Coordinates of C-alpha atoms in Angstrom, one line a residue:
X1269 CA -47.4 13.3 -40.2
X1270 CA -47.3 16.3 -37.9
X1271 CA -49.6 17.9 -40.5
X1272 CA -52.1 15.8 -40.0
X1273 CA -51.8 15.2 -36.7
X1274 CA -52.8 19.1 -36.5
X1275 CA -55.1 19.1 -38.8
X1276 CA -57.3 15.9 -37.2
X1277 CA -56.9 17.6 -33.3
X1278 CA -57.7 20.9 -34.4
X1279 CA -60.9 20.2 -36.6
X1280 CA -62.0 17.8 -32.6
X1281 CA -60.9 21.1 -31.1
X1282 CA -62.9 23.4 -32.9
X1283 CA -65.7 21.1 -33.3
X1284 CA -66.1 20.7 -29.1
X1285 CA -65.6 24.3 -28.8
X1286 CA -68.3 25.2 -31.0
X1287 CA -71.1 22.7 -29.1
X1288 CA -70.0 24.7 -26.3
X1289 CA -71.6 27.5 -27.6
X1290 CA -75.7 26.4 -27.3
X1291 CA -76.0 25.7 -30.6
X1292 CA -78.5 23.6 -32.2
X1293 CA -76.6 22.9 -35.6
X1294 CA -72.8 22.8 -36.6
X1295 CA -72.0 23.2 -40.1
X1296 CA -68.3 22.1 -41.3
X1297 CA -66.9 22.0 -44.2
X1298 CA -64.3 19.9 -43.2
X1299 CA -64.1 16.5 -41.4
X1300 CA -61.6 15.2 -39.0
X1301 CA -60.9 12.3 -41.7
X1302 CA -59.7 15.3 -44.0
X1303 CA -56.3 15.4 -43.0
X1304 CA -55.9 11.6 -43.1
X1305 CA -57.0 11.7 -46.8
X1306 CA -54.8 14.4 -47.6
X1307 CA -52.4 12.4 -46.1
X1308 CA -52.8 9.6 -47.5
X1309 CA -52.7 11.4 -51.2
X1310 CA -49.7 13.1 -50.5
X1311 CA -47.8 9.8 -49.5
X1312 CA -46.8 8.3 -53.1
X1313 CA -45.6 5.2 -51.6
X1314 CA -48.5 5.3 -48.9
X1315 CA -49.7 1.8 -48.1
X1316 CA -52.0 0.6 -44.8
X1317 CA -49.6 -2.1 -43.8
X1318 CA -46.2 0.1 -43.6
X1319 CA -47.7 3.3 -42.3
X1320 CA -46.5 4.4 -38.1
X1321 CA -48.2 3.8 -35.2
X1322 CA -49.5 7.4 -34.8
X1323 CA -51.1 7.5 -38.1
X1324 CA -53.1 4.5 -37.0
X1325 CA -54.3 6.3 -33.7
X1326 CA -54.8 9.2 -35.8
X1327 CA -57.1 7.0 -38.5
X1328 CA -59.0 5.4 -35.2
X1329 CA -59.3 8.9 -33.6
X1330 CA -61.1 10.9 -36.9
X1331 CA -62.9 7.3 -37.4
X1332 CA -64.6 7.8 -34.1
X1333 CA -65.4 11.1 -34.3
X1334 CA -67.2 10.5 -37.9
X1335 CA -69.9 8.6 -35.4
X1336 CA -70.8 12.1 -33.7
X1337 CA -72.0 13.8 -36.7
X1338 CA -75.2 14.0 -38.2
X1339 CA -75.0 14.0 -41.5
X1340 CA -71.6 13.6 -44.0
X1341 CA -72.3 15.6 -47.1
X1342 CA -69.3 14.9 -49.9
X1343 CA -69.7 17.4 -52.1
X1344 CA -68.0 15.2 -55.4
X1345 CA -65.9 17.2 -57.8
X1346 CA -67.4 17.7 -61.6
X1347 CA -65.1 18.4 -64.0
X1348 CA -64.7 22.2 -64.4
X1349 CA -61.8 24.7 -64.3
X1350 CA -61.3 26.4 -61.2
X1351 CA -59.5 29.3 -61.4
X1352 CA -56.4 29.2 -59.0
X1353 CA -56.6 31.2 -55.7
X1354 CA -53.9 30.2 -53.7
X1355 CA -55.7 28.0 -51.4
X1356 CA -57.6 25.2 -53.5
X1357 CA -55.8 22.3 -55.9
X1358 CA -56.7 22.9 -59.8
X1359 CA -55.2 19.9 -60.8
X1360 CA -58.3 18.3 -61.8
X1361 CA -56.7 14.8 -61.5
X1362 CA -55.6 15.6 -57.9
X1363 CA -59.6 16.6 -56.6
X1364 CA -60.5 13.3 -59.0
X1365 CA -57.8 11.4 -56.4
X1366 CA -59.0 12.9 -53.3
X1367 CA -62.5 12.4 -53.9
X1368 CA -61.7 8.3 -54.3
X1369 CA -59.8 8.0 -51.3
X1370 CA -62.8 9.6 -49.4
X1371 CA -65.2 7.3 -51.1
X1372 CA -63.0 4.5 -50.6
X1373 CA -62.4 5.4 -46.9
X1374 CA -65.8 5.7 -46.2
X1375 CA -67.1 3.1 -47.5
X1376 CA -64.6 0.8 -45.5
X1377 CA -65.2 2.7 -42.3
X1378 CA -69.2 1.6 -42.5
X1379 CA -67.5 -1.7 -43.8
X1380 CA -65.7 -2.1 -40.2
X1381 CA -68.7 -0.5 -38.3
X1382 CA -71.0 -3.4 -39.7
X1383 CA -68.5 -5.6 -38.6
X1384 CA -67.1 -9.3 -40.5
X1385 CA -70.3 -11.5 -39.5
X1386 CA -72.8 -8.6 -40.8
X1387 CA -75.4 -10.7 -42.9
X1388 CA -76.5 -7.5 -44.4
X1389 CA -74.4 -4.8 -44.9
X1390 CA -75.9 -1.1 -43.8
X1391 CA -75.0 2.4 -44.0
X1392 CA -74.1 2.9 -40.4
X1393 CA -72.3 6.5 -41.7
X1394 CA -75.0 9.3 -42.1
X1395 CA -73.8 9.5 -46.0
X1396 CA -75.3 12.2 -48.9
X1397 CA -73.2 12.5 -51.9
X1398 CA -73.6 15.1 -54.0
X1399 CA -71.9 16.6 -56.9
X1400 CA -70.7 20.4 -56.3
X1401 CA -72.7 21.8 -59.5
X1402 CA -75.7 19.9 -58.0
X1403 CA -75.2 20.9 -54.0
X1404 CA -77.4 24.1 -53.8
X1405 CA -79.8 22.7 -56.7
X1406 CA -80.7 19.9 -54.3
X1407 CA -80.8 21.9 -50.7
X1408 CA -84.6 21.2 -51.0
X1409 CA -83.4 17.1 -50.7
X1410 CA -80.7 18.0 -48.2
X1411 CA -82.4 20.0 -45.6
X1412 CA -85.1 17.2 -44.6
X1413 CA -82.3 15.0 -44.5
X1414 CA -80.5 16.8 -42.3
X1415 CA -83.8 17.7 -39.6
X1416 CA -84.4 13.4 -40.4
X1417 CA -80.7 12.7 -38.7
X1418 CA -81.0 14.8 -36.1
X1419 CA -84.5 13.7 -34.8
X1420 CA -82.7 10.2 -35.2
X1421 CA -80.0 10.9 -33.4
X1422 CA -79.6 11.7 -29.4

């Protein structure tokens, strides 16, 4: 848990530190949900109800600052080899595993942000899903999206 703990401070950190610079666009390639993921992935016996207290603040923390981005791009894993480098998982079930819990996580986090009484149910999370063969074939659909969200947003 200290892992993540790191992992969803330092990605807020880094985040703040770059808006500090006067830029007009941050690009990450990683989330502050990432390390709760991971976690939860790594955790064979991981369950909502019997996790501790600080991986709930944790969750809350990364779930709130998911609401200050523009855009979420998940770049969904096809089914390829990758050759190993050190860094990345090969383990094609593994990505497969990660990618679900990200789906699933989102989609509950818009879940909660619509709250129980919502009659209609909307995307409150600034989601694009894309697959990673797909990603730079699509960059014409992505980049209006992007300009769209941050026109939307203040």
């Amino acid at each position: 848990i200290e892992a993540t703990e790191w992992g969803v401070f330092n990605q807020i950190l880094e985040e703040r530190a770059a808006e500090g610079g006067k830029v007009d666009l941050i690009v990450c390639d990683r989330s502050a949900l990432d390390p709760i993921i991971y976690y939860e992935a790594a955790e064979p016996e991981f369950s909502a109800t019997s996790t501790p207290d600080i991986y709930i603040a944790l969750r809350n923390l990364a779930i709130a600052h998911l609401t200050t981005y523009h855009l979420i791009v998940l770049v969904e894993p096809i089914e390829y080899t990758i050759e190993p480098d050190g860094f990345r998982n090969t383990d094609p079930m593994y990505r497969k595993k990660i990618n679900d819990i990200f789906v699933d996580a989102l989609r509950d986090i818009n879940d909660e942000m619509n709250g129980p009484e919502a009659e209609e149910v909307k995307m409150l999370l600034p989601l694009y899903i894309v697959d990673s063969k797909s990603i730079f074939e699509k960059l014409d659909e992505l980049v209006p999206k992007i300009y769209q969200r941050l026109e939307e947003k203040p």
